[in-house]
XYZ file of C-alpha atoms in Angstrom:
675
model
C 120.820 185.586 108.762
C 120.224 187.673 105.637
C 119.297 185.815 102.372
C 120.567 188.477 99.165
C 118.011 188.644 96.316
C 120.712 188.296 93.855
C 122.475 185.089 94.881
C 119.939 183.217 97.195
C 121.536 179.899 96.936
C 125.018 180.961 96.817
C 125.956 183.090 99.829
C 129.095 184.997 99.378
C 130.523 184.485 102.820
C 133.670 182.319 102.598
C 136.228 181.331 100.290
C 135.607 177.438 100.421
C 131.815 178.524 99.320
C 132.771 180.617 96.274
C 135.117 177.886 94.976
C 132.297 175.451 95.333
C 129.900 177.828 93.536
C 132.348 178.379 90.577
C 133.140 174.642 90.230
C 129.358 174.187 90.235
C 129.221 176.872 87.607
C 132.008 175.609 85.490
C 130.096 171.933 85.358
C 127.097 173.482 84.368
C 128.958 175.399 81.327
C 131.120 172.387 80.516
C 127.928 169.624 80.607
C 126.165 171.490 77.670
C 129.159 171.008 75.377
C 128.172 168.009 73.088
C 131.500 167.576 72.033
C 132.976 166.002 75.466
C 133.906 162.503 75.353
C 132.205 160.187 77.567
C 135.187 160.140 80.355
C 134.979 163.679 80.498
C 131.342 163.866 80.586
C 131.491 161.087 83.644
C 134.318 163.230 85.298
C 131.770 166.155 85.077
C 128.692 164.555 86.479
C 130.818 162.942 89.413
C 131.957 166.555 90.233
C 128.682 168.108 89.890
C 127.284 165.061 92.258
C 130.221 165.756 94.936
C 129.381 169.612 94.718
C 126.032 169.179 95.516
C 126.740 166.603 98.475
C 129.118 169.236 99.732
C 126.845 172.054 99.530
C 123.770 169.975 101.128
C 126.067 168.871 103.716
C 127.147 172.288 104.466
C 123.734 173.971 104.421
C 122.451 171.205 106.930
C 125.500 172.123 109.231
C 124.699 175.773 109.272
C 121.061 174.978 110.094
C 122.276 173.150 112.969
C 125.063 175.301 114.584
C 125.642 178.749 112.176
C 123.384 181.038 111.054
C 120.824 179.269 110.465
C 120.078 178.169 113.864
C 117.366 179.161 116.052
C 118.392 182.469 117.069
C 118.356 183.423 113.339
C 114.675 181.910 113.109
C 113.931 184.261 115.874
C 115.926 187.005 114.162
C 114.158 186.455 110.880
C 110.509 186.093 112.453
C 111.190 189.656 114.361
C 112.350 191.432 111.008
C 109.668 194.099 110.910
C 110.769 195.058 107.645
C 110.446 191.706 105.851
C 113.455 191.671 103.510
C 114.216 188.201 103.783
C 110.603 187.252 103.134
C 110.528 189.574 99.736
C 113.692 187.930 98.691
C 112.304 183.930 99.237
C 109.198 185.170 97.580
C 110.792 186.679 94.689
C 113.041 183.489 94.499
C 109.793 181.374 94.609
C 108.508 183.307 91.884
C 110.884 182.593 89.719
C 111.376 178.727 90.303
C 107.512 178.427 89.827
C 107.608 180.407 86.606
C 110.204 178.311 84.751
C 108.471 174.710 86.525
C 105.181 175.777 85.810
C 106.012 176.648 82.077
C 106.674 172.966 81.721
C 103.643 171.664 83.417
C 101.559 173.000 80.749
C 104.367 171.704 77.945
C 103.540 168.221 77.305
C 107.129 167.844 74.894
C 109.906 166.045 76.668
C 112.371 168.606 77.780
C 115.310 166.646 76.724
C 114.135 166.514 72.946
C 114.835 170.252 72.892
C 118.368 170.017 73.412
C 120.936 170.169 76.432
C 120.315 174.121 76.953
C 116.808 173.352 77.907
C 117.490 170.232 79.786
C 120.300 172.137 81.616
C 118.150 174.797 82.960
C 115.957 172.714 84.091
C 118.344 170.726 85.973
C 119.217 173.587 87.419
C 115.888 175.310 88.744
C 115.081 171.707 89.860
C 117.948 172.091 92.082
C 117.139 175.418 93.363
C 113.968 173.966 94.524
C 115.449 171.501 96.609
C 117.765 173.717 98.093
C 115.425 176.397 98.773
C 113.205 173.674 100.285
C 116.078 172.139 102.450
C 116.906 175.586 103.479
C 113.609 176.365 104.673
C 113.532 172.989 106.320
C 116.347 173.515 108.273
C 114.922 176.782 109.892
C 112.553 174.374 111.730
C 109.803 176.662 111.060
C 106.380 176.235 112.804
C 102.954 177.169 111.357
C 102.881 180.510 113.111
C 105.861 181.801 111.264
C 105.700 184.190 108.203
C 107.980 181.815 105.971
C 106.225 178.653 106.725
C 103.692 179.160 103.949
C 107.056 179.568 101.434
C 108.210 176.049 102.776
C 104.767 174.449 101.315
C 104.921 176.571 98.181
C 108.607 175.101 97.766
C 108.057 171.553 98.406
C 104.958 171.593 96.082
C 107.296 173.003 93.473
C 109.956 170.267 94.271
C 107.713 167.398 93.885
C 106.290 168.603 90.593
C 109.763 168.917 89.467
C 110.742 165.444 90.724
C 107.762 164.292 89.121
C 108.591 165.759 85.650
C 112.351 164.376 86.012
C 111.301 160.958 86.707
C 109.135 161.046 83.797
C 112.047 162.625 81.707
C 114.351 160.091 83.042
C 112.128 157.072 82.029
C 111.640 158.355 78.767
C 115.328 159.104 78.041
C 116.200 155.620 78.926
C 113.485 154.331 76.811
C 114.025 156.299 73.903
C 117.719 155.745 73.944
C 118.151 152.193 74.544
C 120.434 150.683 71.828
C 118.799 147.451 69.907
C 120.618 144.272 70.829
C 121.280 142.123 67.864
C 122.456 138.573 68.486
C 124.150 138.107 65.323
C 126.423 140.545 65.875
C 127.816 138.780 69.078
C 129.847 135.695 69.282
C 129.511 134.136 72.464
C 133.016 132.479 73.397
C 133.541 130.379 76.685
C 136.630 128.927 78.592
C 139.628 130.200 77.415
C 138.317 131.563 74.230
C 136.924 134.207 76.491
C 140.384 135.602 77.864
C 140.675 139.409 76.813
C 143.551 141.917 77.030
C 143.768 143.660 80.160
C 142.505 147.286 78.396
C 139.273 146.752 76.141
C 138.196 149.243 73.771
C 134.631 150.628 74.087
C 132.738 152.198 71.600
C 131.397 155.481 72.362
C 129.883 157.738 69.873
C 132.581 158.890 67.422
C 135.348 158.093 70.070
C 136.888 154.938 71.683
C 137.770 154.686 75.013
C 140.147 152.429 76.865
C 138.560 151.253 79.773
C 140.600 149.456 82.499
C 138.761 146.066 83.557
C 140.534 145.890 87.199
C 137.683 147.401 88.961
C 135.106 145.260 87.026
C 132.349 143.822 89.308
C 132.179 140.772 86.995
C 134.317 138.835 85.159
C 136.339 140.701 82.565
C 135.648 138.134 79.966
C 132.598 140.079 79.268
C 134.316 142.846 77.834
C 135.130 140.784 74.999
C 131.784 141.755 73.693
C 131.643 145.358 73.822
C 128.085 146.457 73.286
C 125.996 149.745 74.460
C 122.672 148.939 75.944
C 121.776 152.601 75.960
C 123.370 155.563 73.886
C 126.469 156.715 75.590
C 125.720 160.181 74.795
C 122.908 160.231 77.486
C 124.753 158.647 80.285
C 125.856 161.723 81.743
C 122.144 163.301 81.704
C 120.703 160.125 83.198
C 123.204 160.246 85.701
C 122.709 163.580 86.427
C 118.586 163.150 86.541
C 119.156 160.311 89.244
C 121.687 162.329 91.413
C 118.982 165.104 91.547
C 116.137 162.732 92.477
C 118.081 161.028 95.058
C 119.342 164.159 96.343
C 115.653 164.793 96.623
C 114.678 161.602 98.740
C 113.135 160.342 95.330
C 115.365 157.075 95.389
C 112.395 154.608 95.149
C 110.476 156.541 92.004
C 113.712 156.615 90.193
C 114.432 153.015 90.833
C 111.344 151.991 89.867
C 111.468 153.852 86.900
C 114.595 152.527 85.963
C 114.003 148.733 86.463
C 110.507 148.811 84.617
C 112.445 150.218 81.510
C 115.498 148.056 81.937
C 113.194 144.647 82.513
C 111.313 145.518 79.201
C 114.906 145.772 77.611
C 115.569 142.539 78.985
C 112.645 140.990 77.783
C 112.969 142.321 74.302
C 116.443 140.694 74.606
C 115.308 137.561 75.316
C 112.758 137.744 72.395
C 115.542 138.620 69.927
C 117.483 135.315 71.301
C 114.113 133.452 70.368
C 113.704 132.332 73.950
C 109.922 132.368 74.243
C 107.972 131.568 77.851
C 107.512 127.794 78.169
C 105.675 126.026 80.647
C 106.887 122.857 82.086
C 104.273 120.884 80.423
C 105.159 122.509 77.041
C 108.861 121.353 77.220
C 107.873 117.908 78.506
C 105.363 117.279 75.591
C 107.782 118.732 72.821
C 108.933 116.304 70.123
C 112.186 115.164 69.864
C 113.465 117.665 66.869
C 111.678 120.650 68.443
C 113.488 119.804 71.630
C 116.685 119.389 70.223
C 116.314 122.789 68.397
C 115.283 124.611 71.687
C 118.076 123.109 73.663
C 120.832 124.006 71.264
C 118.872 127.785 70.999
C 118.840 127.743 75.066
C 122.566 126.995 75.268
C 123.823 130.000 72.826
C 121.422 132.329 74.241
C 122.031 131.501 77.828
C 125.962 132.421 77.171
C 125.445 135.592 75.362
C 122.584 136.821 77.744
C 124.817 136.222 80.776
C 128.314 136.764 79.570
C 127.317 139.756 77.069
C 123.936 141.477 77.966
C 124.162 140.617 82.104
C 127.422 141.922 82.070
C 126.592 145.243 80.392
C 123.317 145.587 81.831
C 125.349 145.692 85.353
C 127.786 148.017 83.788
C 124.979 150.476 82.820
C 123.377 150.483 86.395
C 126.941 151.304 87.787
C 127.453 153.996 85.190
C 123.873 155.729 86.143
C 123.917 155.134 90.027
C 127.577 154.758 90.777
C 129.611 151.559 90.861
C 129.001 149.196 93.769
C 126.324 151.686 95.028
C 123.444 149.622 96.952
C 120.995 151.117 94.557
C 122.902 150.208 91.509
C 122.990 146.591 92.533
C 119.227 146.643 93.587
C 118.160 148.295 90.429
C 120.121 145.725 88.372
C 118.754 142.563 90.343
C 115.028 143.750 90.126
C 115.485 144.498 86.391
C 117.006 140.998 85.630
C 115.749 138.758 87.892
C 112.476 137.575 85.896
C 114.611 137.034 82.813
C 117.300 135.128 84.268
C 114.546 133.029 85.917
C 112.665 132.767 82.537
C 115.919 131.201 81.028
C 116.542 128.783 84.382
C 112.970 127.578 84.091
C 113.787 125.805 80.768
C 116.914 123.936 82.556
C 114.331 123.119 85.612
C 111.933 121.855 83.068
C 114.357 119.761 81.521
C 115.546 118.171 84.578
C 111.996 116.761 85.373
C 111.454 114.686 82.668
C 112.295 111.261 81.620
C 115.716 110.214 81.837
C 115.763 108.993 78.186
C 119.564 108.085 76.697
C 118.987 110.252 73.636
C 118.449 113.453 75.836
C 122.080 112.570 77.708
C 124.064 114.855 75.366
C 121.223 117.754 75.820
C 121.474 117.434 79.358
C 125.323 117.725 79.400
C 125.221 120.419 77.172
C 123.052 122.214 79.303
C 125.123 121.160 82.437
C 128.131 122.410 81.202
C 127.236 125.818 79.877
C 125.389 126.537 83.034
C 128.546 125.347 85.312
C 130.732 127.471 83.029
C 128.720 130.728 83.494
C 128.272 130.157 87.385
C 131.230 132.435 88.200
C 130.070 134.916 86.463
C 126.293 134.621 87.746
C 128.166 134.659 91.311
C 130.073 138.007 90.577
C 126.669 139.645 89.049
C 124.732 138.548 91.778
C 127.418 138.817 94.524
C 125.637 140.826 96.970
C 122.739 139.962 99.597
C 120.060 141.399 97.490
C 120.846 138.824 94.651
C 121.402 135.861 96.610
C 117.995 134.349 95.560
C 118.891 134.543 92.067
C 122.250 132.848 92.548
C 120.963 129.971 94.803
C 118.064 129.280 92.284
C 121.233 129.091 89.553
C 122.875 126.611 91.957
C 119.955 124.610 92.190
C 118.918 124.053 88.749
C 122.705 123.299 87.938
C 122.362 120.649 90.463
C 119.138 119.112 89.092
C 120.745 119.067 86.010
C 123.644 117.372 87.095
C 121.311 114.854 88.872
C 119.557 114.197 85.690
C 122.872 113.769 83.758
C 124.125 110.785 86.268
C 120.631 109.218 86.730
C 120.363 109.106 82.320
C 123.852 107.935 82.206
C 123.676 104.981 84.888
C 120.451 103.770 82.918
C 122.096 103.929 79.512
C 123.332 100.366 80.300
C 119.848 99.195 81.222
C 118.330 100.699 77.681
C 121.311 98.704 75.871
C 120.291 95.593 77.569
C 116.805 95.781 77.173
C 116.930 96.625 73.639
C 115.018 93.269 72.519
C 114.152 93.652 68.621
C 112.474 90.922 67.351
C 113.482 91.692 63.658
C 117.108 90.437 62.144
C 118.710 93.041 60.250
C 118.681 92.513 56.341
C 121.731 90.887 55.023
C 123.670 90.850 58.437
C 124.606 94.321 58.125
C 125.577 96.674 61.204
C 122.731 96.768 63.518
C 121.398 100.136 64.410
C 121.919 99.488 68.174
C 125.873 99.027 67.784
C 126.085 102.289 65.445
C 123.870 104.164 68.079
C 125.847 103.123 71.253
C 129.361 103.544 69.741
C 128.755 106.694 68.063
C 126.870 107.678 71.611
C 129.945 106.736 73.455
C 132.161 108.584 71.130
C 130.161 111.871 71.807
C 130.066 111.310 75.570
C 134.228 111.510 75.281
C 133.414 115.086 74.738
C 132.283 115.364 78.672
C 134.738 113.228 80.169
C 135.821 115.837 82.665
C 131.958 116.541 83.345
C 130.834 112.918 83.701
C 133.890 111.953 85.693
C 132.920 114.743 88.406
C 129.470 113.677 88.294
C 129.840 110.142 88.441
C 132.417 109.957 91.094
C 131.650 108.433 94.396
C 133.242 109.853 97.051
C 133.174 106.932 99.588
C 135.126 104.586 96.998
C 138.502 104.714 95.675
C 138.808 105.397 91.756
C 141.661 103.072 91.849
C 140.168 99.705 90.104
C 141.839 96.416 89.473
C 140.876 95.358 86.144
C 141.115 92.076 83.816
C 143.705 92.457 81.136
C 140.518 92.539 78.654
C 139.492 95.909 80.471
C 142.782 97.405 81.044
C 144.070 100.224 79.029
C 147.192 99.176 77.264
C 150.170 101.452 78.523
C 153.722 101.050 78.550
C 153.476 100.748 82.257
C 151.099 97.874 82.048
C 153.264 95.970 79.719
C 156.300 96.566 82.376
C 154.503 95.583 85.293
C 151.515 92.755 84.033
C 148.747 92.554 86.683
C 149.073 95.715 88.442
C 146.290 97.759 89.407
C 145.322 100.533 86.811
C 143.809 104.018 87.792
C 140.838 103.853 85.814
C 137.843 106.824 85.855
C 134.466 106.252 86.857
C 133.104 107.116 83.197
C 135.899 104.744 81.765
C 134.682 101.877 84.010
C 130.733 102.477 82.702
C 131.632 102.887 79.335
C 133.386 99.468 78.922
C 130.596 98.034 80.591
C 128.163 99.466 77.901
C 130.340 97.912 75.370
C 130.179 94.745 77.118
C 126.531 94.605 77.675
C 126.145 95.643 73.812
C 128.474 92.589 72.628
C 126.084 90.277 74.739
C 122.771 91.668 73.205
C 124.432 91.061 69.783
C 125.199 87.723 70.518
C 121.565 87.160 71.445
C 120.455 89.101 68.403
C 122.499 86.827 65.863
C 120.311 83.983 66.665
C 117.469 85.820 64.944
C 119.505 84.381 61.534
C 118.727 80.725 60.530
C 121.416 80.076 58.675
C 125.012 79.480 60.928
C 127.284 81.593 58.341
C 125.020 84.322 58.790
C 125.236 84.429 62.114
C 128.982 84.475 61.870
C 128.945 87.246 59.295
C 126.559 89.539 61.523
C 129.145 89.326 64.340
C 131.747 89.647 62.759
C 130.260 93.094 61.201
C 129.250 94.305 63.960
C 132.372 93.591 66.311
C 134.336 95.103 63.448
C 132.266 98.156 63.390
C 132.805 98.492 67.335
C 136.704 98.052 67.087
C 137.070 100.479 64.164
C 134.965 103.504 66.380
C 137.478 102.585 69.149
C 140.549 102.818 67.099
C 141.882 106.496 66.170
C 139.492 108.266 68.486
C 139.571 109.380 72.221
C 137.480 106.187 72.998
C 140.990 104.257 72.646
C 142.049 105.883 75.436
C 139.250 104.635 77.578
C 139.290 100.954 76.043
C 142.926 100.496 75.463
C 145.309 98.879 73.308
C 144.093 95.384 75.027
C 140.630 95.777 74.413
C 140.974 96.874 70.481
C 143.538 93.831 70.081
C 140.990 91.173 71.289
C 138.122 92.796 69.276
C 140.560 92.398 65.986
C 141.112 88.791 67.178
C 137.283 88.229 67.480
C 136.189 89.599 64.053
C 138.857 87.741 62.586
C 137.750 84.634 64.011
C 134.372 85.321 63.013
C 135.344 85.365 59.524
C 136.928 82.085 59.895
C 133.766 80.593 61.457
C 131.959 81.882 58.322
C 134.384 80.577 56.126
C 133.969 77.013 57.430
C 130.233 77.183 57.791
C 129.670 78.396 54.413
C 132.240 77.093 52.208
C 133.674 73.763 53.602
C 130.801 71.724 52.543
C 131.033 72.762 49.176
C 134.924 72.489 49.441
C 134.357 68.941 50.445
C 132.414 67.890 47.186
C 135.493 68.404 45.228
C 137.660 66.259 47.648
C 138.688 62.933 46.126
C 137.595 61.438 49.436
C 134.082 61.227 48.717
C 131.165 63.106 49.851
C 128.516 62.926 52.586
C 125.243 61.279 51.450
C 122.377 62.911 53.179
C 120.875 60.983 56.104
C 123.540 58.382 56.592
C 127.221 58.233 58.261
C 128.806 56.655 55.115
C 131.188 57.973 52.733
C 129.785 57.446 49.308
C 132.029 57.309 46.151
C 130.668 59.398 43.305
C 131.845 59.853 39.698
C 133.696 63.265 38.991
C 131.204 64.774 36.721
C 128.286 64.046 39.421
C 130.465 65.564 42.172
C 131.293 68.721 39.831
C 127.458 68.983 38.837
C 126.563 69.113 42.783
C 129.411 71.586 43.318
C 127.723 73.762 40.666
C 124.290 73.757 42.187
C 125.286 74.122 45.875
C 127.649 77.484 44.504
C 124.725 78.965 42.311
C 122.409 78.692 45.330
C 125.322 80.063 47.759
C 125.708 83.297 45.152
C 122.130 83.718 44.959
C 121.597 83.967 48.705
C 124.984 85.471 49.805
C 125.010 88.154 47.150
C 122.260 89.821 48.983
C 124.434 89.539 52.654
C 126.258 92.864 53.291
C 129.681 93.787 54.583
C 129.451 97.377 54.802
C 133.265 98.070 55.430
C 134.943 98.066 52.046
C 138.419 96.606 53.238
C 136.797 94.056 55.288
C 134.343 92.901 52.505
C 137.246 92.764 50.126
C 139.542 91.234 52.457
C 136.953 88.144 52.619
C 135.790 87.969 48.833
C 139.670 87.264 48.402
C 139.706 84.638 51.212
C 136.645 82.810 50.224
C 137.663 82.867 46.627
C 141.305 81.256 47.210
C 139.981 78.761 49.014
C 137.386 77.708 46.609
C 138.800 78.392 43.260
C 142.048 76.596 44.466
C 139.881 73.290 45.192
C 137.832 74.025 41.902
C 141.156 73.958 40.044
C 142.873 71.092 41.556
C 139.802 69.160 40.829
C 139.753 69.909 37.064
C 143.429 69.535 36.884
C 143.124 65.794 38.665
C 140.128 64.720 36.548
C 140.288 66.320 33.314
C 140.312 62.753 31.423
C 136.872 62.002 33.158
C 135.216 65.403 32.808
C 134.733 66.968 29.176
C 133.995 70.501 28.370
C 130.284 69.869 28.276
C 130.319 69.143 32.019
C 132.300 72.720 32.819
C 130.079 75.464 33.521
C 132.821 77.969 34.472
C 136.480 78.083 34.184
C 138.776 79.283 37.077
C 138.772 82.766 36.272
C 134.983 83.098 35.734
C 134.425 81.349 39.180
C 136.698 83.696 41.031
C 134.987 86.898 39.281
C 131.854 85.843 40.672
C 133.362 86.015 44.378
C 133.622 89.735 43.934
C 129.490 89.939 43.889
C 129.207 88.720 46.995
C 128.468 90.676 50.438
C 127.386 93.632 48.119
C 123.597 93.270 49.500
C 122.143 92.952 46.212
C 120.864 89.633 45.598
C 121.908 88.052 41.892
C 121.426 84.756 40.287
C 123.706 82.575 38.102
C 121.376 80.842 35.586
C 123.783 78.329 33.541
C 125.597 81.495 31.740
C 126.971 78.982 29.098
C 126.669 75.140 28.466
C 129.318 73.363 26.484
């Protein structure tokens, strides 16, 4: 075998080899053109990589079977003129001069422009090819060319170390800053995108088909570049050469370290700090609520936007679907995704407090929605540990949701406040429970999934009070109704609340105020259900019964509060305190007693409160009609017995005073005028 001095690495032997050499020369020339689009650069680097692979394969075959076989080794060893030795020595000298020049220069080669960069890539590749060529000769230490193998390998290792450093620096210096405010994370149907998306690349836009994506196409709704697209070609060229020189581990390690740092920086920009389980469990409610909201937003952006592009970046540099690409992505991203999962795990470990249920539900839903994306990102065996951990945290959050929801009824029943609400207004427990239940309807599907008992049929026969009112129900009374597990529990919570409220009403000494308190709260419950998603859970029949209840309570209030005063104006007489007899009293005395009782009721009940404007107005009118009508009849029937000096109020004045009732502000009537 003869090695020519002019072209030692591209022997002019066969047409195929000449074509390969020409293609490589074309790749080298076009690769330095900075005006190429990203697609063109990607095609070039793939072509260059293929040329290297073909060349390497051909050289190895020659070493085994062709002119580089054992006979050639002997021929070269026996060459007395030493022409081949001189040629290789000259080539080594050229390679050494170029490589060592950069050993003394500590500046980054790629900072000096594409010409210098590609020159170094070529000389490094020359060192690789010469080393492989000499290795294929199976030289022994006695062979004259053995010393060249050692020198070539030393130069190759120096070049690979330099390229590893250049690769790391290029990757680090050209990372793109991640700005969460520029990304709107969407989920569900909103994440759907067109079959083709537009990717920004330098000054050009390149249509990038999504059919072959290794992750969900929804990620393409958020186009961000994690690394300057202009250096992707260079990074891939360096990686290809490092891989061809058996420096896969070094290149992968350099990539992983840089991208792991970038992912940590992303979490920092998303305001995701590292928190221990103790940190989470000891947080105050306001801080915890804020942290959970921040986590929900961050995890969507991180998985669907950042990790999706991180996987794409790895594929661009190392080749889509290549094992090394998958390993690098997993190694770079594992710590960051586990940091996010640790927060979810810490939340699931904490106490099952009812106020945390909506937080648990929000976290469970977002993680459940992201699981298809996570499964796709970590679909290979190397990423199975990440995928398994995600599923475990999701399971723990689901168990936490279920336990917290089921304990809610106990929390309602055990609320035993010893202080009555001032004025018989709506109890805070009523507001909390009903608003809580309304919020839960946003998670109906999730709750039903988590609560459904696999051993039970979800067809439950309910009493009319618990059955949703539908047209089918009215046609077939008493027939079983399909009720979701969540709906059954929510109705149970409402019943527990009503029972608790009845107990709380006994905190009031006055019977009228007991009725007023229950009226306010039952009305509030019915109002919260009517016109909301809760109406589908409780049904028309439940609403009808509660409407009847609060109206009945209003009547009970009127009877307890105003019947005694109306009795004072009846001609049959009045009860004498402490006796069972009816005593006839003079009209003016009866009128005086009426005024005393009315003014006392006025003083007390103006401080009572009916928050609902319509309910307050209706009860004022109803009460005033009952009392004013009796007052007017009494004055008319006894006008001969009662002079003007005995009348404190005329009928219009008395009627107007009723509009001061139930406003929550106590007032007094101190004989406004005497006559």
